[in-house]
Short mmCIF file of C-alpha atoms in Angstrom, two decimals:
data_model
loop_
_atom_site.label_atom_id
_atom_site.label_comp_id
_atom_site.label_asym_id
_atom_site.label_seq_id
_atom_site.Cartn_x
_atom_site.Cartn_y
_atom_site.Cartn_z
CA MET A 1 23.60 -17.51 19.11
CA LYS A 2 22.38 -13.52 19.81
CA ILE A 3 23.99 -10.87 18.55
CA SER A 4 23.67 -7.53 20.26
CA ARG A 5 22.60 -4.40 17.94
CA ARG A 6 25.55 -2.18 18.43
CA CYS A 7 27.73 -5.31 18.05
CA PHE A 8 26.31 -6.71 15.04
CA ILE A 9 26.06 -3.04 13.29
CA GLY A 10 30.04 -2.46 14.63
CA SER A 11 31.10 -5.94 13.38
CA SER A 12 29.05 -5.54 9.84
CA LEU A 13 30.33 -2.21 8.92
CA ALA A 14 34.13 -3.80 10.06
CA GLY A 15 33.86 -7.43 8.26
CA LEU A 16 31.15 -6.71 5.68
CA GLY A 17 32.90 -3.08 4.51
CA LEU A 18 31.99 -4.73 0.94
CA PHE A 19 28.93 -3.30 0.84
CA TYR A 20 28.99 0.59 2.31
CA SER A 21 30.47 3.00 0.91
CA PHE A 22 30.63 7.04 2.21
CA ASN A 23 32.57 8.58 -0.73
CA SER A 24 31.15 11.72 -2.82
CA ILE A 25 28.66 11.07 -5.18
CA SER A 26 31.51 12.59 -7.47
CA GLU A 27 32.78 8.55 -7.42
CA LYS A 28 31.80 6.66 -10.47
CA ILE A 29 30.21 2.91 -9.95
CA SER A 30 32.65 0.62 -9.98
CA SER A 31 30.79 -2.26 -10.78
CA SER A 32 32.01 -4.02 -13.79
CA LEU A 33 28.59 -5.95 -13.51
CA ARG A 34 25.69 -3.56 -11.81
CA LYS A 35 25.16 -0.84 -15.24
CA TYR A 36 23.11 2.49 -14.61
CA HIS A 37 21.26 3.62 -17.76
CA VAL A 38 19.25 6.72 -18.45
CA SER A 39 16.61 7.06 -21.02
CA VAL A 40 16.41 10.83 -21.92
CA SER A 41 14.98 13.23 -24.24
CA ILE A 42 16.56 16.01 -26.21
CA ASP A 43 14.19 18.47 -25.23
CA ALA A 44 15.18 17.21 -21.45
CA LEU A 45 19.03 17.91 -22.36
CA GLU A 46 18.06 21.35 -23.94
CA HIS A 47 15.76 21.97 -21.30
CA GLU A 48 17.88 21.12 -18.59
CA PRO A 49 21.68 21.02 -19.99
CA GLU A 50 23.43 20.79 -16.64
CA LEU A 51 21.75 17.00 -16.88
CA PHE A 52 24.84 16.49 -19.28
CA GLU A 53 27.55 17.07 -16.67
CA ILE A 54 25.57 15.18 -13.76
CA PHE A 55 25.42 12.08 -16.26
CA LYS A 56 29.23 12.33 -16.85
CA LYS A 57 29.84 12.74 -12.90
CA VAL A 58 27.73 9.94 -11.37
CA GLY A 59 28.67 7.56 -13.47
CA ILE A 60 26.00 6.33 -16.09
CA SER A 61 26.94 3.66 -17.87
CA ALA A 62 25.17 4.16 -21.07
CA ILE A 63 22.37 6.88 -22.61
CA TRP A 64 19.68 5.87 -24.73
CA ILE A 65 17.98 8.56 -26.67
CA GLY A 66 14.32 9.25 -27.63
CA GLY A 67 14.30 9.20 -31.64
CA TYR A 68 11.50 7.62 -33.70
CA PHE A 69 7.77 7.81 -32.56
CA TYR A 70 5.08 5.66 -34.03
CA GLY A 71 5.48 7.49 -37.67
CA HIS A 72 6.92 10.71 -36.73
CA TRP A 73 10.69 12.20 -36.26
CA TYR A 74 9.80 14.33 -33.26
CA TYR A 75 14.03 14.78 -33.09
CA LYS A 76 15.26 15.01 -36.31
CA PRO A 77 18.21 12.06 -36.79
CA GLU A 78 21.39 14.71 -37.23
CA ALA A 79 20.40 15.59 -33.77
CA ILE A 80 20.28 12.80 -32.02
CA ARG A 81 23.49 11.46 -33.95
CA ALA A 82 25.04 14.90 -32.37
CA TRP A 83 24.09 14.18 -29.10
CA LYS A 84 25.57 10.58 -29.55
CA ASN A 85 28.56 12.30 -30.45
CA LYS A 86 29.03 14.67 -27.62
CA PHE A 87 28.53 11.63 -25.11
CA GLU A 88 30.54 9.34 -26.48
CA SER A 89 33.39 12.34 -26.50
CA VAL A 90 33.34 11.90 -22.45
CA GLY A 91 33.30 8.47 -22.86
CA ILE A 92 29.60 7.60 -22.33
CA PRO A 93 27.79 4.92 -25.42
CA ALA A 94 24.57 6.52 -26.32
CA TYR A 95 22.10 4.78 -27.97
CA VAL A 96 18.01 5.14 -29.12
CA ILE A 97 14.72 4.50 -27.82
CA ASN A 98 12.05 4.23 -30.47
CA VAL A 99 8.24 4.08 -29.99
CA PRO A 100 6.79 2.07 -32.33
CA LEU A 101 3.37 1.78 -32.55
CA GLY A 102 2.05 4.39 -30.33
CA HIS A 103 0.96 5.23 -26.59
CA PRO A 104 -2.64 4.89 -25.96
CA GLY A 105 -2.94 8.37 -24.35
CA ASP A 106 -0.40 10.98 -23.22
CA SER A 107 2.22 8.45 -21.68
CA LEU A 108 5.20 10.78 -22.84
CA GLY A 109 4.63 14.33 -20.98
CA SER A 110 6.21 16.88 -23.18
CA TYR A 111 7.62 19.78 -21.94
CA SER A 112 5.53 21.90 -25.04
CA GLY A 113 2.99 19.65 -25.49
CA ASP A 114 3.32 19.65 -29.21
CA VAL A 115 4.14 15.83 -29.33
CA PRO A 116 2.10 14.30 -31.73
CA LEU A 117 -0.13 11.58 -29.65
CA THR A 118 -1.43 9.44 -32.19
CA PRO A 119 0.64 7.61 -35.29
CA PRO A 120 0.27 9.40 -38.97
CA THR A 121 -3.03 8.83 -40.52
CA GLN A 122 -1.74 6.71 -43.14
CA TRP A 123 -1.58 4.02 -40.11
CA LYS A 124 -4.76 2.65 -39.67
CA PRO A 125 -6.65 2.45 -36.14
CA GLY A 126 -7.20 -0.74 -34.03
CA VAL A 127 -10.55 -2.10 -33.25
CA SER A 128 -10.98 -3.62 -29.89
CA SER A 129 -13.00 -6.66 -28.99
CA ASP A 130 -15.84 -4.37 -27.99
CA MET A 131 -15.35 -2.66 -31.61
CA LYS A 132 -13.88 0.54 -30.63
CA MET A 133 -11.66 2.34 -32.23
CA TYR A 134 -8.08 3.28 -30.55
CA ALA A 135 -4.94 4.53 -31.82
CA GLY A 136 -1.87 2.68 -31.16
CA THR A 137 -0.70 -0.78 -29.61
CA SER A 138 -2.15 -2.13 -33.39
CA LEU A 139 -0.20 -3.27 -36.32
CA HIS A 140 -1.26 -2.72 -40.19
CA PRO A 141 0.49 -1.34 -43.06
CA PRO A 142 2.71 0.62 -43.28
CA ALA A 143 3.52 0.37 -39.82
CA THR A 144 6.16 -2.34 -40.17
CA GLU A 145 7.74 -0.93 -43.06
CA GLU A 146 7.86 2.92 -41.88
CA ASN A 147 9.50 1.43 -38.54
CA ALA A 148 12.32 -0.51 -40.76
CA LYS A 149 12.86 2.28 -42.73
CA ALA A 150 13.39 4.38 -39.05
CA LEU A 151 16.12 2.07 -37.97
CA GLU A 152 17.88 1.61 -41.19
CA VAL A 153 18.11 5.62 -41.11
CA LEU A 154 19.89 5.30 -37.35
CA SER A 155 22.27 2.34 -38.51
CA SER A 156 23.62 5.14 -41.42
CA HIS A 157 23.95 7.58 -38.40
CA GLY A 158 26.19 4.59 -36.18
CA ILE A 159 23.12 3.82 -33.73
CA LYS A 160 24.06 0.22 -32.63
CA LYS A 161 21.61 -0.61 -30.42
CA VAL A 162 17.92 0.47 -30.41
CA PHE A 163 15.24 -0.14 -27.65
CA LEU A 164 11.39 -0.57 -29.03
CA ASP A 165 9.44 1.04 -25.96
CA ASP A 166 6.69 -0.74 -24.19
CA ASP A 167 4.11 -0.06 -26.76
CA PHE A 168 5.38 -2.56 -28.98
CA ARG A 169 2.80 -4.73 -27.76
CA LEU A 170 -0.74 -5.25 -29.13
CA ALA A 171 -3.02 -4.69 -26.10
CA ARG A 172 -3.64 -1.33 -25.07
CA SER A 173 -3.46 -1.97 -20.88
CA PRO A 174 -1.83 -4.77 -19.03
CA GLY A 175 -4.75 -7.43 -18.10
CA MET A 176 -6.14 -7.03 -21.54
CA ILE A 177 -6.63 -9.70 -24.03
CA GLY A 178 -5.10 -8.04 -27.21
CA GLY A 179 -5.14 -8.43 -31.16
CA CYS A 180 -6.95 -5.70 -33.42
CA PHE A 181 -10.16 -6.96 -34.01
CA CYS A 182 -10.98 -4.97 -37.16
CA ASN A 183 -12.21 -7.03 -40.40
CA GLU A 184 -8.93 -7.07 -41.74
CA HIS A 185 -7.94 -8.98 -39.00
CA LYS A 186 -10.84 -10.66 -38.60
CA GLU A 187 -10.40 -12.31 -42.27
CA ALA A 188 -7.21 -13.26 -42.11
CA PHE A 189 -7.57 -15.31 -38.99
CA LEU A 190 -10.83 -17.30 -39.74
CA ASN A 191 -8.91 -17.91 -42.78
CA LYS A 192 -5.93 -19.21 -41.61
CA TYR A 193 -7.59 -21.58 -38.76
CA GLY A 194 -10.58 -23.00 -41.29
CA TYR A 195 -12.95 -20.93 -39.11
CA LYS A 196 -16.35 -20.01 -40.34
CA ASN A 197 -18.05 -16.15 -39.73
CA SER A 198 -20.22 -17.91 -36.98
CA ASP A 199 -16.86 -18.74 -35.21
CA TRP A 200 -16.22 -14.97 -34.31
CA GLU A 201 -18.69 -15.05 -31.69
CA THR A 202 -17.34 -17.92 -29.98
CA LEU A 203 -14.30 -15.84 -29.77
CA ILE A 204 -15.32 -12.43 -28.51
CA ASP A 205 -17.39 -14.19 -26.39
CA SER A 206 -14.39 -15.81 -25.07
CA VAL A 207 -12.00 -12.73 -24.80
CA GLN A 208 -14.83 -11.11 -22.74
CA LYS A 209 -15.25 -14.30 -20.57
CA ARG A 210 -11.14 -14.71 -20.35
CA ASN A 211 -12.25 -18.64 -21.16
CA LEU A 212 -9.22 -19.94 -22.83
CA THR A 213 -10.99 -22.06 -25.80
CA GLY A 214 -9.49 -23.60 -28.05
CA ILE A 215 -10.13 -20.67 -30.67
CA LEU A 216 -8.88 -18.03 -28.24
CA ARG A 217 -5.81 -19.64 -27.89
CA GLU A 218 -5.28 -19.35 -31.97
CA TRP A 219 -6.07 -15.64 -31.53
CA ILE A 220 -3.40 -15.52 -28.98
CA GLU A 221 -0.92 -17.65 -31.10
CA PHE A 222 -2.22 -15.37 -34.10
CA THR A 223 -1.84 -12.03 -32.85
CA CYS A 224 1.86 -13.24 -31.11
CA ASP A 225 2.82 -14.63 -34.44
CA GLU A 226 2.00 -11.09 -35.85
CA LEU A 227 3.89 -9.03 -33.54
CA THR A 228 7.09 -11.19 -33.40
CA THR A 229 7.26 -11.56 -37.36
CA CYS A 230 7.13 -7.34 -37.20
CA PHE A 231 10.26 -7.81 -34.88
CA HIS A 232 11.87 -10.21 -36.88
CA THR A 233 11.43 -7.45 -39.95
CA LEU A 234 13.03 -5.22 -38.14
CA GLU A 235 16.15 -7.09 -36.88
CA LYS A 236 16.72 -7.85 -40.64
CA ARG A 237 16.11 -4.48 -42.16
CA ALA A 238 18.87 -3.19 -40.06
CA PRO A 239 21.45 -5.93 -38.52
CA GLU A 240 23.73 -3.67 -37.32
CA ILE A 241 21.48 -2.92 -34.80
CA GLU A 242 21.04 -4.72 -31.62
CA LEU A 243 17.25 -4.44 -31.60
CA GLY A 244 15.48 -5.14 -28.15
CA ILE A 245 12.03 -5.23 -26.31
CA MET A 246 10.64 -3.08 -23.61
CA VAL A 247 8.16 -5.58 -22.12
CA MET A 248 4.72 -4.29 -20.20
CA TYR A 249 4.16 -4.86 -16.54
CA MET A 250 3.44 -8.65 -16.47
CA GLY A 251 3.57 -8.91 -20.38
CA SER A 252 3.05 -12.11 -22.41
CA GLU A 253 0.87 -13.80 -24.95
CA LYS A 254 -2.21 -12.15 -24.08
CA ALA A 255 -0.71 -8.82 -25.19
CA GLY A 256 0.56 -10.57 -28.18
CA ILE A 257 4.01 -10.66 -26.29
CA ARG A 258 5.51 -14.51 -26.77
CA LEU A 259 7.87 -14.26 -24.30
CA LYS A 260 10.20 -17.19 -25.57
CA ASP A 261 10.62 -15.32 -28.82
CA TYR A 262 13.09 -12.76 -27.07
CA GLN A 263 15.21 -14.61 -25.59
CA GLY A 264 18.67 -13.69 -26.36
CA ARG A 265 17.83 -10.01 -26.88
CA LEU A 266 17.85 -7.03 -24.95
CA PHE A 267 14.73 -6.94 -22.61
CA ARG A 268 13.58 -4.42 -20.22
CA VAL A 269 11.14 -6.68 -17.61
CA GLY A 270 8.01 -4.95 -16.89
CA GLU A 271 6.95 -3.09 -14.19
CA LEU A 272 4.25 -0.41 -13.51
CA MET A 273 4.40 1.44 -10.37
CA PHE A 274 5.39 4.87 -11.60
CA ASP A 275 4.25 7.22 -8.71
CA ASP A 276 4.49 7.50 -5.35
CA ASN A 277 1.10 6.67 -4.85
CA SER A 278 1.36 3.13 -6.66
CA PHE A 279 4.80 2.28 -5.06
CA GLY A 280 4.31 3.80 -2.15
CA SER A 281 1.80 0.62 -0.97
CA VAL A 282 3.34 -2.63 0.04
CA LYS A 283 0.98 -4.44 -2.55
CA GLY A 284 2.68 -2.02 -5.24
CA LYS A 285 5.99 -2.72 -4.42
CA CYS A 286 5.27 -6.84 -4.18
CA ASN A 287 3.53 -6.24 -7.89
CA GLU A 288 6.47 -4.93 -8.90
CA LEU A 289 8.93 -7.12 -7.35
CA PHE A 290 6.99 -10.34 -8.75
CA SER A 291 6.77 -8.82 -12.35
CA ALA A 292 10.11 -8.78 -12.44
CA LEU A 293 11.04 -12.01 -11.02
CA PHE A 294 8.30 -13.41 -13.96
CA HIS A 295 10.21 -12.03 -16.65
CA ARG A 296 13.40 -12.97 -15.63
CA CYS A 297 12.38 -16.52 -16.79
CA PHE A 298 13.07 -15.48 -20.15
CA THR A 299 15.80 -13.43 -20.42
CA GLU A 300 19.65 -13.82 -19.40
CA PRO A 301 20.70 -11.33 -16.28
CA GLU A 302 23.54 -9.55 -18.46
CA LYS A 303 20.40 -8.56 -21.37
CA THR A 304 18.35 -7.88 -19.28
CA PHE A 305 16.89 -3.69 -18.25
CA SER A 306 14.81 -2.93 -15.42
CA GLU A 307 12.12 -0.12 -16.14
CA THR A 308 13.07 1.91 -13.30
CA THR A 309 10.65 4.88 -14.40
CA ALA A 310 8.99 8.08 -12.74
CA PHE A 311 5.76 9.35 -14.63
CA PRO A 312 4.54 11.92 -14.54
CA ALA A 313 8.38 12.93 -14.21
CA ASP A 314 8.13 15.02 -10.63
CA LYS A 315 5.62 11.97 -9.21
CA LEU A 316 8.05 9.59 -7.82
CA SER A 317 9.96 10.65 -4.63
CA ALA A 318 14.08 9.98 -5.27
CA LYS A 319 13.49 7.17 -1.85
CA ASN A 320 11.28 5.72 -3.99
CA MET A 321 13.42 5.49 -6.66
CA CYS A 322 15.90 4.35 -4.81
CA ALA A 323 13.71 1.39 -3.34
CA LYS A 324 13.31 -0.03 -7.10
CA LEU A 325 16.79 -0.36 -7.55
CA VAL A 326 16.49 -3.05 -4.80
CA ILE A 327 14.39 -4.86 -6.92
CA SER A 328 16.44 -5.08 -9.84
CA THR A 329 19.20 -6.96 -6.99
CA ILE A 330 17.16 -9.05 -5.72
CA ALA A 331 15.60 -10.56 -9.76
CA ASP A 332 19.61 -10.10 -10.84
CA VAL A 333 18.80 -7.57 -12.99
CA ARG A 334 22.19 -6.36 -14.69
CA ASN A 335 21.21 -2.90 -16.20
CA THR A 336 19.00 -0.20 -14.49
CA MET A 337 17.36 2.05 -16.95
CA PHE A 338 16.10 5.33 -15.29
CA MET A 339 12.99 6.78 -17.01
CA SER A 340 10.70 9.48 -16.78
CA GLY A 341 9.01 10.30 -20.11
CA ILE A 342 10.33 13.13 -22.31
CA GLN A 343 10.62 15.80 -19.29
CA HIS A 344 13.33 14.12 -16.76
CA PHE A 345 13.18 13.54 -13.52
CA PRO A 346 13.59 16.23 -11.01
CA LYS A 347 17.74 16.92 -10.79
CA THR A 348 17.70 16.86 -7.04
CA HIS A 349 17.17 13.40 -7.42
CA TRP A 350 20.45 12.82 -8.09
CA ASP A 351 21.66 13.92 -5.00
CA VAL A 352 20.50 11.26 -3.04
CA LEU A 353 20.75 8.49 -5.90
CA PRO A 354 24.55 7.34 -6.33
CA ASP A 355 25.07 6.46 -2.98
CA GLU A 356 22.14 4.03 -3.58
CA MET A 357 23.48 2.90 -7.05
CA LYS A 358 26.84 2.16 -5.43
CA LYS A 359 25.33 0.22 -2.32
CA GLN A 360 23.39 -2.08 -5.12
CA ALA A 361 26.19 -2.49 -7.30
CA ARG A 362 28.18 -3.87 -4.18
CA PHE A 363 24.86 -6.06 -3.13
CA HIS A 364 24.59 -7.23 -6.62
CA GLU A 365 28.60 -8.22 -7.22
CA VAL A 366 28.11 -10.78 -3.93
CA ILE A 367 24.38 -12.45 -5.25
CA ALA A 368 24.69 -11.95 -9.29
CA GLY A 369 24.20 -15.08 -11.06
CA HIS A 370 22.53 -16.90 -7.60
CA LYS A 371 19.26 -17.52 -7.85
CA PRO A 372 16.83 -16.75 -4.78
CA VAL A 373 15.72 -20.41 -2.76
CA GLY A 374 12.80 -20.61 -0.59
CA PRO A 375 9.57 -22.57 0.86
CA LEU A 376 7.45 -20.20 -0.62
CA LYS A 377 6.67 -20.00 -4.39
CA HIS A 378 6.03 -17.89 -7.21
CA TYR A 379 4.11 -19.08 -9.68
CA TRP A 380 2.58 -16.96 -13.02
CA GLY A 381 0.90 -20.50 -15.02
CA GLU A 382 -0.24 -20.48 -18.86
CA LYS A 383 -4.25 -19.00 -17.98
CA SER A 384 -2.27 -16.21 -15.89
CA ARG A 385 -0.19 -15.22 -19.15
CA TYR A 386 -3.45 -15.84 -21.77
CA VAL A 387 -5.82 -14.62 -20.23
CA SER A 388 -5.68 -13.21 -16.65
CA ASP A 389 -6.65 -9.31 -15.10
CA ASP A 390 -2.64 -9.45 -14.36
CA ASN A 391 -3.39 -8.80 -10.76
CA PRO A 392 -0.82 -11.57 -9.12
CA TYR A 393 -1.57 -12.98 -5.59
CA SER A 394 1.84 -11.16 -4.63
CA LEU A 395 1.82 -10.19 -1.07
CA PHE A 396 3.43 -13.48 0.50
CA LEU A 397 6.56 -12.05 -1.01
CA SER A 398 6.27 -9.20 2.00
CA LEU A 399 6.46 -11.91 4.65
CA GLY A 400 10.06 -12.57 5.43
CA ILE A 401 10.06 -15.81 4.45
CA PRO A 402 12.49 -16.40 1.64
CA PHE A 403 11.01 -17.19 -1.73
CA GLU A 404 11.80 -19.11 -5.19
CA VAL A 405 10.45 -19.00 -8.84
CA VAL A 406 8.99 -21.73 -10.22
CA GLU A 407 8.06 -22.79 -13.61
CA GLU A 408 5.85 -25.58 -13.26
CA PRO A 409 4.22 -27.03 -9.43
CA THR A 410 6.43 -28.74 -7.42
CA HIS A 411 6.54 -30.75 -4.55
CA GLU A 412 7.51 -28.86 -1.44
CA GLY A 413 6.90 -26.02 -0.11
CA TRP A 414 3.82 -23.31 -0.69
CA MET A 415 3.13 -22.27 -3.86
CA PHE A 416 0.62 -19.12 -4.39
CA ILE A 417 -1.88 -19.68 -7.08
CA ASN A 418 -3.62 -17.04 -9.24
CA ASP A 419 -6.70 -17.30 -9.98
CA TYR A 420 -7.03 -18.42 -13.38
CA ASP A 421 -4.81 -21.01 -12.40
CA MET A 422 -6.44 -23.04 -10.11
CA ASN A 423 -8.14 -25.47 -12.14
CA ASN A 424 -6.34 -28.70 -13.16
CA LEU A 425 -3.46 -27.95 -10.87
CA PRO A 426 -1.58 -31.28 -10.74
CA GLN A 427 -1.39 -33.18 -7.39
CA LYS A 428 1.47 -32.35 -6.01
CA GLU A 429 3.17 -32.53 -1.84
CA CYS A 430 2.93 -29.01 -2.10
CA VAL A 431 0.38 -26.59 -0.16
CA TYR A 432 -1.79 -24.63 -2.68
CA ILE A 433 -2.79 -21.02 -1.61
CA SER A 434 -5.33 -19.00 -3.26
CA ARG A 435 -7.03 -16.16 -2.82
CA VAL A 436 -10.85 -17.74 -3.14
CA LYS A 437 -12.07 -21.07 -2.14
CA LYS A 438 -10.85 -23.79 -3.75
CA ASP A 439 -11.30 -27.82 -3.04
CA ASN A 440 -7.63 -28.56 -3.53
CA CYS A 441 -6.15 -24.73 -2.38
CA LEU A 442 -5.74 -23.64 1.08
CA GLU A 443 -7.61 -20.16 1.23
CA ILE A 444 -6.10 -17.33 2.75
CA PRO A 445 -7.37 -13.95 1.56
CA GLU A 446 -4.34 -11.32 0.24
CA ASN A 447 -3.88 -9.28 2.89
CA LEU A 448 -1.40 -9.13 5.77
CA ASN A 449 -3.44 -9.74 8.72
CA THR A 450 -4.35 -13.47 7.27
CA LEU A 451 -0.86 -13.44 5.43
CA PHE A 452 1.10 -12.99 8.71
CA LYS A 453 -1.34 -15.29 10.85
CA PHE A 454 -0.38 -17.93 8.15
CA LYS A 455 3.53 -17.16 8.49
CA GLN A 456 3.06 -18.01 12.43
CA SER A 457 1.44 -21.29 11.44
CA ILE A 458 4.32 -22.61 9.61
CA LEU A 459 7.20 -21.39 11.54
CA PRO A 460 7.88 -24.37 13.25
CA GLN A 461 8.28 -25.98 9.89
CA ILE A 462 10.73 -23.20 8.31
CA LYS A 463 12.97 -23.23 11.48
CA HIS A 464 16.33 -24.31 9.62
CA ILE A 465 15.81 -21.16 6.78
CA PRO A 466 16.70 -17.88 7.85
CA HIS A 467 13.66 -16.05 8.44
CA ILE A 468 12.46 -12.58 9.88
CA ILE A 469 10.21 -13.34 12.96
CA ASP A 470 8.68 -10.01 12.93
CA GLU A 471 4.94 -9.21 11.58
CA LYS A 472 6.16 -6.67 9.39
CA PRO A 473 6.26 -6.41 6.03
CA VAL A 474 9.92 -7.30 4.46
CA VAL A 475 11.50 -9.03 1.50
CA CYS A 476 13.79 -11.74 2.77
CA ALA A 477 15.48 -13.37 -0.16
CA TRP A 478 17.86 -16.02 0.76
CA TYR A 479 20.95 -17.00 -1.54
CA PRO A 480 22.53 -20.69 -0.02
CA THR A 481 25.37 -20.66 -2.44
CA VAL A 482 26.88 -17.67 -1.20
CA LYS A 483 25.09 -18.19 2.01
CA LYS A 484 23.71 -14.67 2.02
CA VAL A 485 19.97 -13.29 2.64
CA LEU A 486 19.07 -9.61 1.63
CA ILE A 487 16.64 -8.03 3.35
CA TRP A 488 14.48 -5.27 2.23
CA ASN A 489 12.12 -3.06 4.52
CA LEU A 490 8.98 -2.35 2.70
CA SER A 491 7.87 -0.17 5.40
CA GLU A 492 8.25 3.64 5.40
CA ASN A 493 9.07 3.40 9.01
CA ARG A 494 12.56 2.55 10.94
CA GLU A 495 12.23 -0.84 12.35
CA GLU A 496 13.78 -3.22 14.23
CA LEU A 497 14.35 -6.69 12.83
CA THR A 498 14.81 -10.30 13.97
CA LEU A 499 16.41 -12.52 11.49
CA LYS A 500 16.55 -16.09 12.68
CA ARG A 501 17.77 -19.81 11.88
CA ASP A 502 17.69 -22.47 14.04
CA ASP A 503 18.87 -21.39 17.68
CA LYS A 504 20.77 -18.27 16.04
CA THR A 505 19.17 -14.69 15.96
CA MET A 506 20.29 -11.77 14.31
CA ASN A 507 19.06 -8.19 15.44
CA PHE A 508 19.34 -5.14 13.71
CA PHE A 509 17.62 -2.14 12.36
CA LEU A 510 16.71 -0.79 8.64
CA SER A 511 15.28 2.12 7.98
CA GLY A 512 12.29 2.81 5.89
CA LEU A 513 12.53 0.91 2.24
CA GLU A 514 16.42 0.74 3.28
CA SER A 515 17.99 -3.15 2.12
CA LEU A 516 20.48 -4.98 3.90
CA LEU A 517 23.06 -7.84 3.16
CA LEU A 518 23.51 -10.58 5.73
CA ASP A 519 24.79 -13.52 6.43
CA ASP A 520 22.16 -16.22 6.15
CA LEU A 521 23.22 -17.63 9.81
CA SER A 522 24.77 -21.23 8.39
CA ASN A 523 27.60 -22.77 9.84
#
């Protein structure tokens, strides 16, 4: 069965009109499932007072106001309460985002430049594995106590939900094996596990070589225990507040984030591509999607938030911010969190965002609760979580072939393995694919040319599965339980594409970065 482009597009808009709307941007998001939140500073609200009316107009579900920043009340609690009351007077709930430990460098982007960049002097600095000192992302007294007091103050002002921003981690950046290697932490670790001083050098060597030895595993668990204990302490001190964690890109145990400890909490998945340069590449988009899919294994969709972030605030275009919304749809992340540090991203973005917000909400209504299925396997194993450099083999997501997330090696399909997970893979009927040569893996360098050759080699084996036949970077997420496929064009260019399944084909055009929800050509 072949369908002409004109026939297909016409019938799609008539028969699938659910997915399209050309109403004015003043129409609020009607979906009861997909929610759109905005993180905004009081600075931004004061510098650009028109933002208040914009958020009302476009149907924002909730506002999150910046609050307590690593030992400083940059915004006084009384001012937070005043803005909370103002938003709630027009039916928009208002909550708070705290920055509990301190971002390395200026990751906030203030208007005036007078936001303190480091914790107060009574907070001790961290020490990295190479014995260098740094501010932030380490835990010493009185950080937990002062964060707990801040939550108590916010609770007294009626705040019901608080997110801990993604500096709530014990590693300064993605791919770093974290923990504070100061003398206090060294002594506590050695005493807890019964090690001698001479064993410390073994630990440092294991960290530097990313070798998951027994002592390194215990160090990572020690670090995770510290962060989890802090989180539980904060919860207990302000039980009226629902506390959530914003997880860094690929955030996991190596950063002190034992993911299973945060199940059932508000949970923001980790992303990283915050500007046009990083998100503009196909690999950047695939990495972003990979991280979101990975984190979704540990959280329920209703409590999951995206990190739809621009930083610096004016460096992510409106079209790329719209494209980021597709990631949340594919991964069934029910809450989009628009973020941009202290400065708000350009107000002109709100001229184009609402139409895409409505479109993705409609797509999401159809596929929510249904998992993407396919022969290509998304896998991020234990060693990747504990010691890797957080560079996933993600480009296979752009092949136009359906994929699925697996937590263990499977008995079928093609599983893309990160370099750190290659050893001791169990014998399975699936094909392991890696970027480097390994006896039990098929070596395929991570670039589109080699991956498209791989795609051509397996097309006869996947003919019963809906897929894009073209050699163009496209995500094809298949939801067989609702007989739909979501197609996302990763190119900046308008592309003609063909969806195929057995002897049925469907031809269509997609503009640059556009997505489309289609029937999966099943009988």
